[in-house]
PDB file of C-alpha atoms in Angstrom:
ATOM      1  CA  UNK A   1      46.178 101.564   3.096  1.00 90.00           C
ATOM      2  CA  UNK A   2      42.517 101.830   2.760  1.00 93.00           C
ATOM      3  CA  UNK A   3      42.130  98.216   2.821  1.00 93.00           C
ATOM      4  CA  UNK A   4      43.793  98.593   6.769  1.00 93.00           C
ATOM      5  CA  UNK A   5      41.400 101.704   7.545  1.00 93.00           C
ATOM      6  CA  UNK A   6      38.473  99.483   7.010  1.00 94.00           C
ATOM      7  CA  UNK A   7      39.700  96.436   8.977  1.00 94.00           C
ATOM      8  CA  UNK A   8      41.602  97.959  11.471  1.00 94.00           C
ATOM      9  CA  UNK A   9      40.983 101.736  12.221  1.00 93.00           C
ATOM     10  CA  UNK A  10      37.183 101.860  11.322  1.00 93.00           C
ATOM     11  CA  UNK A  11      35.782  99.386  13.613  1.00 93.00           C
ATOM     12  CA  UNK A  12      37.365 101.267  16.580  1.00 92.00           C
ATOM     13  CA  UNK A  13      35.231 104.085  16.146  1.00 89.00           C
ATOM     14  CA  UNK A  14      32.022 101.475  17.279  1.00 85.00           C
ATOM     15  CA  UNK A  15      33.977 100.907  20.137  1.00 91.00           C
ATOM     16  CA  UNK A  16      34.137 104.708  21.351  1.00 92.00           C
ATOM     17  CA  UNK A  17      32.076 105.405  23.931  1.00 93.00           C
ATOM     18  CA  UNK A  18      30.122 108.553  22.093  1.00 91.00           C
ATOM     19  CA  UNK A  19      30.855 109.066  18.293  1.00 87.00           C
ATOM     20  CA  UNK A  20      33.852 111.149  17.646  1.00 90.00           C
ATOM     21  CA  UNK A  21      33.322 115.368  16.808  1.00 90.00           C
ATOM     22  CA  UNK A  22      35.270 114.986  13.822  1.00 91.00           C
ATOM     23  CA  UNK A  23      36.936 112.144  11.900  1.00 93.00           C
ATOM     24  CA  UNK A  24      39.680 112.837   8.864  1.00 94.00           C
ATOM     25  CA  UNK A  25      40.123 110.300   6.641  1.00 94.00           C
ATOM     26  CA  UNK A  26      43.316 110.617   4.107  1.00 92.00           C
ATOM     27  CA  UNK A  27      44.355 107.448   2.378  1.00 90.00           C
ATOM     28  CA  UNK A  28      44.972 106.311  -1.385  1.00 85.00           C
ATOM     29  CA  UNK A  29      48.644 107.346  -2.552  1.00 80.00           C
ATOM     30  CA  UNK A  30      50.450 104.284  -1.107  1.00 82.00           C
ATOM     31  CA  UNK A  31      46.921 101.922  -2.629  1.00 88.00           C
ATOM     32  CA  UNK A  32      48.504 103.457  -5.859  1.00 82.00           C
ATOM     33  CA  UNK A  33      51.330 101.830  -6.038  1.00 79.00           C
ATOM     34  CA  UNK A  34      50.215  98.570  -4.895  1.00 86.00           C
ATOM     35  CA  UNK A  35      46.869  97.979  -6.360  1.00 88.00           C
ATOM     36  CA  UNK A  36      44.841  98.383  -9.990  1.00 89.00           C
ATOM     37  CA  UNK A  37      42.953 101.251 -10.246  1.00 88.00           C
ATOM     38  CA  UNK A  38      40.013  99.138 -10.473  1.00 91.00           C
ATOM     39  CA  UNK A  39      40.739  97.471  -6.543  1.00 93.00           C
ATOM     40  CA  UNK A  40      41.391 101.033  -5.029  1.00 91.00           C
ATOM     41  CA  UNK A  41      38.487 102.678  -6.560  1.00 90.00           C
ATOM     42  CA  UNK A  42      36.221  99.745  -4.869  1.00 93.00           C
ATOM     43  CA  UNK A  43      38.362 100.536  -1.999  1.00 94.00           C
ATOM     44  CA  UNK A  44      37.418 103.911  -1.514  1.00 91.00           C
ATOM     45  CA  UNK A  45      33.832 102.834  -2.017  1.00 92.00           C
ATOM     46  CA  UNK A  46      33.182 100.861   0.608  1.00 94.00           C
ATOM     47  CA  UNK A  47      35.121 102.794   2.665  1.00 94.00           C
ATOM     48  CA  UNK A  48      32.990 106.243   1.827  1.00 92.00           C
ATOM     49  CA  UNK A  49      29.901 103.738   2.731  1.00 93.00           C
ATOM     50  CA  UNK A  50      31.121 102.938   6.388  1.00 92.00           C
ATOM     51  CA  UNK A  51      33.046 106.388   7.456  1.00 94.00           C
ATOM     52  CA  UNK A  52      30.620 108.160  10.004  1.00 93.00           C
ATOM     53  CA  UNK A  53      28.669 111.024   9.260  1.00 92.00           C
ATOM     54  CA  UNK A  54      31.258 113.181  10.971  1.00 92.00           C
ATOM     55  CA  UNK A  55      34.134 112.425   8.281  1.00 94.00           C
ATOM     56  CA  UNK A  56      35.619 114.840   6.522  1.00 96.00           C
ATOM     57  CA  UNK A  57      37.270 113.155   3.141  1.00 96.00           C
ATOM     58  CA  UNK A  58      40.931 114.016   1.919  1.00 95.00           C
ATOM     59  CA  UNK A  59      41.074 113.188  -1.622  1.00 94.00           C
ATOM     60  CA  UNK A  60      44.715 111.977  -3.396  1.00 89.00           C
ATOM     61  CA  UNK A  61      47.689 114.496  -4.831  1.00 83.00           C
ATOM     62  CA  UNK A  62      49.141 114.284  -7.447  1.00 73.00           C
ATOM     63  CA  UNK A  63      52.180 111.851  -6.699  1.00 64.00           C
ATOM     64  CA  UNK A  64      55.950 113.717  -7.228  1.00 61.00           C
ATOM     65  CA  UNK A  65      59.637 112.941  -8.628  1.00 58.00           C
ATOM     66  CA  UNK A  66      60.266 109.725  -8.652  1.00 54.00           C
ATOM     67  CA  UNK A  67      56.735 108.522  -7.768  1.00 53.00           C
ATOM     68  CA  UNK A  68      55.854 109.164 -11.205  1.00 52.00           C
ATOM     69  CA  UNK A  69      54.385 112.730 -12.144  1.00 50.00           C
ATOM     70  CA  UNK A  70      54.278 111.294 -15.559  1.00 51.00           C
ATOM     71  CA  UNK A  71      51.936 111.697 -18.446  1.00 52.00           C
ATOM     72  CA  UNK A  72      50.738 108.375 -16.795  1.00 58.00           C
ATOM     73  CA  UNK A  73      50.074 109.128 -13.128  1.00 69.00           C
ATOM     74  CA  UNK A  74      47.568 112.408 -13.613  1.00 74.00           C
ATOM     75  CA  UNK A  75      44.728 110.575 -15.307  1.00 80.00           C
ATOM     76  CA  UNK A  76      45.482 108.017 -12.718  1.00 81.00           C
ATOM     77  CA  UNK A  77      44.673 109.927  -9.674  1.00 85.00           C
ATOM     78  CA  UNK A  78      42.165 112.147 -11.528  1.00 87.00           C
ATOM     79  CA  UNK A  79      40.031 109.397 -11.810  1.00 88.00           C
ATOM     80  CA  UNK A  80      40.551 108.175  -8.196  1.00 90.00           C
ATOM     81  CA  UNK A  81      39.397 111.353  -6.990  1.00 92.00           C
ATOM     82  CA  UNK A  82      36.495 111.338  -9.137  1.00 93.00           C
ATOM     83  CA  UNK A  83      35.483 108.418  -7.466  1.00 92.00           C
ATOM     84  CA  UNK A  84      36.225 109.804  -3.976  1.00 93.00           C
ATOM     85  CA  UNK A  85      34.491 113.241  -4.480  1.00 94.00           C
ATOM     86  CA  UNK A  86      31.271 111.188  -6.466  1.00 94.00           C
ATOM     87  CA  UNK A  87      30.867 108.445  -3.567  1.00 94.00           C
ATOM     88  CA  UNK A  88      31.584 111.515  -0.834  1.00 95.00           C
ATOM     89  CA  UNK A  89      28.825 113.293  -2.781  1.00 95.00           C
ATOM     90  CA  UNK A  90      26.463 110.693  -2.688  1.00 95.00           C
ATOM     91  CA  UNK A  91      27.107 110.515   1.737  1.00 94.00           C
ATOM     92  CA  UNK A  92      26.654 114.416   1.951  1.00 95.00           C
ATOM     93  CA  UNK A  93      30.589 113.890   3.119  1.00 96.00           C
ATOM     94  CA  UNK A  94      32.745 117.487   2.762  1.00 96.00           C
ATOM     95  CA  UNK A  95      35.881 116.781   0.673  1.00 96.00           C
ATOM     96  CA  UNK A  96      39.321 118.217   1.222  1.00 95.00           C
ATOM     97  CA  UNK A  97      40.904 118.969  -1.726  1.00 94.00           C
ATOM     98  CA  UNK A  98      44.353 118.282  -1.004  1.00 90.00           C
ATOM     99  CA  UNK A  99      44.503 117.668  -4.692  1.00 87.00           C
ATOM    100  CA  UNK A 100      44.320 121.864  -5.031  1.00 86.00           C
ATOM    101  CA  UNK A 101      46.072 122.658  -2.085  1.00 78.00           C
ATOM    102  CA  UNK A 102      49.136 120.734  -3.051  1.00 72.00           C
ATOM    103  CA  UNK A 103      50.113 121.505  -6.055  1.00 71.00           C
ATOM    104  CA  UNK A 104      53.250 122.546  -8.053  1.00 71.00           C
ATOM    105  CA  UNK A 105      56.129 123.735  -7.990  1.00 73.00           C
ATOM    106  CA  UNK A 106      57.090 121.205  -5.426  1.00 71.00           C
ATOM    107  CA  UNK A 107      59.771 121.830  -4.627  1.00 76.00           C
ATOM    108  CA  UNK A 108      60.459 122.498  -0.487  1.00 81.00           C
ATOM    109  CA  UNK A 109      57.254 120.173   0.096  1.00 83.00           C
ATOM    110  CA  UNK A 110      58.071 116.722   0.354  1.00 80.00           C
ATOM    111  CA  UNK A 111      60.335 114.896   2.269  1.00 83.00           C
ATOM    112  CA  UNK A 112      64.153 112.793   1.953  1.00 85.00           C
ATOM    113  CA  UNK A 113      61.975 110.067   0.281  1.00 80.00           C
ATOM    114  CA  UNK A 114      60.593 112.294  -2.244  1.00 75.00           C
ATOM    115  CA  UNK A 115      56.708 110.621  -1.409  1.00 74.00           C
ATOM    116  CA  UNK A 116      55.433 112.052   1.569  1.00 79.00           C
ATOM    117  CA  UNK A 117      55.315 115.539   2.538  1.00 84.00           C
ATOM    118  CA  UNK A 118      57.668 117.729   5.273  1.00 89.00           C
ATOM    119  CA  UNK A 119      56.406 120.014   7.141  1.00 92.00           C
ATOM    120  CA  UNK A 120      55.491 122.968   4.552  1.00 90.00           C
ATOM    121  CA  UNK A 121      53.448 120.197   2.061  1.00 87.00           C
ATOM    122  CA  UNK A 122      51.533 118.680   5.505  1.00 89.00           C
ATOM    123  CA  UNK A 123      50.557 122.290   6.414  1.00 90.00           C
ATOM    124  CA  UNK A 124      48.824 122.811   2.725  1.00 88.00           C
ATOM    125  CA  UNK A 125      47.136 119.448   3.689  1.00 87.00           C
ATOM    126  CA  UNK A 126      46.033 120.743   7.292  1.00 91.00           C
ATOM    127  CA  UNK A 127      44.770 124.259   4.970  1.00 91.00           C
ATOM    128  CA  UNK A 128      42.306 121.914   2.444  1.00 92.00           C
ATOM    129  CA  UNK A 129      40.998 119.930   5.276  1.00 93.00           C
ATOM    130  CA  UNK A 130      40.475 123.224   7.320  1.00 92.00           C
ATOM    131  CA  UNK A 131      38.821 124.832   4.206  1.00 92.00           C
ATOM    132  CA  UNK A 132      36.300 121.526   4.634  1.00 94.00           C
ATOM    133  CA  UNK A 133      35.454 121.197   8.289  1.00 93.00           C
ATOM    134  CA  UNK A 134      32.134 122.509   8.615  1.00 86.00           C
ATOM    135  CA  UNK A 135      31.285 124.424  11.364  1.00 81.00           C
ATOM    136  CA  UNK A 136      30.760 122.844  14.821  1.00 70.00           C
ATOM    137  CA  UNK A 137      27.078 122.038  15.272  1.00 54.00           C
ATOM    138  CA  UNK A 138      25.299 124.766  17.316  1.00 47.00           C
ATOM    139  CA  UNK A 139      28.484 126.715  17.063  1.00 46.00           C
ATOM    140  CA  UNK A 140      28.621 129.358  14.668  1.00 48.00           C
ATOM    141  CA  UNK A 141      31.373 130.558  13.318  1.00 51.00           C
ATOM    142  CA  UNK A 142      31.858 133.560  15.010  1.00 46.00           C
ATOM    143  CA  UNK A 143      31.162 132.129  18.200  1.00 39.00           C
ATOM    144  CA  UNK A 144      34.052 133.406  20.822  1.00 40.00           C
ATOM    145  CA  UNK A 145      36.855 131.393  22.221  1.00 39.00           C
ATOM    146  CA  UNK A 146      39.528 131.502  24.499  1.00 36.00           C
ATOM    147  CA  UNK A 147      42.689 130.411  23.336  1.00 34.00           C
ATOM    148  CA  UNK A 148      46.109 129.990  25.102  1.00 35.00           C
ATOM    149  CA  UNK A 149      48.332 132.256  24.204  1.00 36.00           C
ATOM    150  CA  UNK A 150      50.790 131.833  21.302  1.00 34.00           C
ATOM    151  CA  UNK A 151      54.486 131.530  21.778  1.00 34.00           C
ATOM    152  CA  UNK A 152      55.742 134.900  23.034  1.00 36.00           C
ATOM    153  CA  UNK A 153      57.279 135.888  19.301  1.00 39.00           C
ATOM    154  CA  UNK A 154      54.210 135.720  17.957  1.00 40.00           C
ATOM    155  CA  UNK A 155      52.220 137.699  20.722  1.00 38.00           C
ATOM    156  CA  UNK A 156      48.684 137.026  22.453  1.00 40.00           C
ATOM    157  CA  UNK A 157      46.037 135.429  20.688  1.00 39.00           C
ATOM    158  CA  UNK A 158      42.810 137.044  20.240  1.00 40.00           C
ATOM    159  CA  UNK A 159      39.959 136.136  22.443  1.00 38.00           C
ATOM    160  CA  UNK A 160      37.364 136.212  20.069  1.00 40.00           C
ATOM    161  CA  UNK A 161      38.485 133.914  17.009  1.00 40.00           C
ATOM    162  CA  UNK A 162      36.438 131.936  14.508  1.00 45.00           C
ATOM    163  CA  UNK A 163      35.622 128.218  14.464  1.00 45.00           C
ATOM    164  CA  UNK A 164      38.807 127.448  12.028  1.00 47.00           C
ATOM    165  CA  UNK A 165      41.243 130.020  13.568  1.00 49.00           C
ATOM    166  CA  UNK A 166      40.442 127.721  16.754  1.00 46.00           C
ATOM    167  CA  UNK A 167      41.103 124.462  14.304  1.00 48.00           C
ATOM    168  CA  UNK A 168      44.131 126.585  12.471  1.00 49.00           C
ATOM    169  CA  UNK A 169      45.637 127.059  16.449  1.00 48.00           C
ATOM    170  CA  UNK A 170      45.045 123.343  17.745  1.00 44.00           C
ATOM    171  CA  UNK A 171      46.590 122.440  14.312  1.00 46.00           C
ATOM    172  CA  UNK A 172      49.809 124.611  14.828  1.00 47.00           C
ATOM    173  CA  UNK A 173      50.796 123.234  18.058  1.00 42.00           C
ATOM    174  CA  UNK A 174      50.026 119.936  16.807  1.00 41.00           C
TER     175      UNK A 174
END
């Protein structure tokens, strides 16, 4: 939950010894279904106030089947992302728009419990928040890169790839 991010996950980063590259931060659909709209949206505040500089923000889909894609739940988690794009805004944070990427029909995208996704819905997740990762500081985005090769079905990779084919790559054999 978001309440856990900022008591347990957050103040790890202080204890890094150099500031992370990059930092995701994807929460909100299980604060749903626990907490007024009211509590998560002062959630995601402070949160948005403490995430470092380096955070790229996921903001919430739209919840499926039995989780209640209801004339009830859209308004719901429209106005949570207003809050999370406004208060990323105000940080000069780059949103993911998971709320774009994963979208209907839904069908093939979510796992046995009907909540979370499988594999297809995580990799339209992994597509908004590559669509948001800026470029690596001093490294533009055609800067060349050496990748391992691919599995042998798929070929060689290229040598000279962008900035997110090298994220897309990482991200695949994740």
């Amino acid at each position: 939950t978001t309440a856990d991010l900022l008591v347990d996950q957050l103040p790890r980063l202080a204890e890094l010894p150099r500031p992370p590259d990059l930092v995701t931060c994807g929460t909100g659909a299980n604060d749903l279904l626990r907490y007024p709209l009211p509590r998560v949206r002062a959630l995601f505040r402070s949160l948005l106030a403490e995430v470092p500089d380096t955070a790229v923000i996921l903001d919430v889909p739209l919840p499926h089947g039995r989780w209640g894609v209801g004339p009830l739940a859209a308004p719901y988690v429209a106005r949570l992302n207003t809050t999370i794009h406004a208060a990323a805004a105000a940080r000069g944070l780059p949103v993911a728009y998971v709320s774009q990427h994963f979208t209907r029909p839904w069908a093939g995208k979510f796992g046995p419990d009907d909540f979370h996704p499988n594999q297809d819905g995580y990799r339209l997740w992994s597509d908004a928040v590559l669509a948001a990762v800026p470029p690596a500081r001093g490294v533009p985005d055609s800067h060349p890169a050496t990748l391992p090769a691919a599995p042998p079905d798929d070929g060689p990779v290229s040598p000279a790839v962008t900035h997110h084919q090298r994220l897309r790559a990482v991200g695949d054999a994740w």
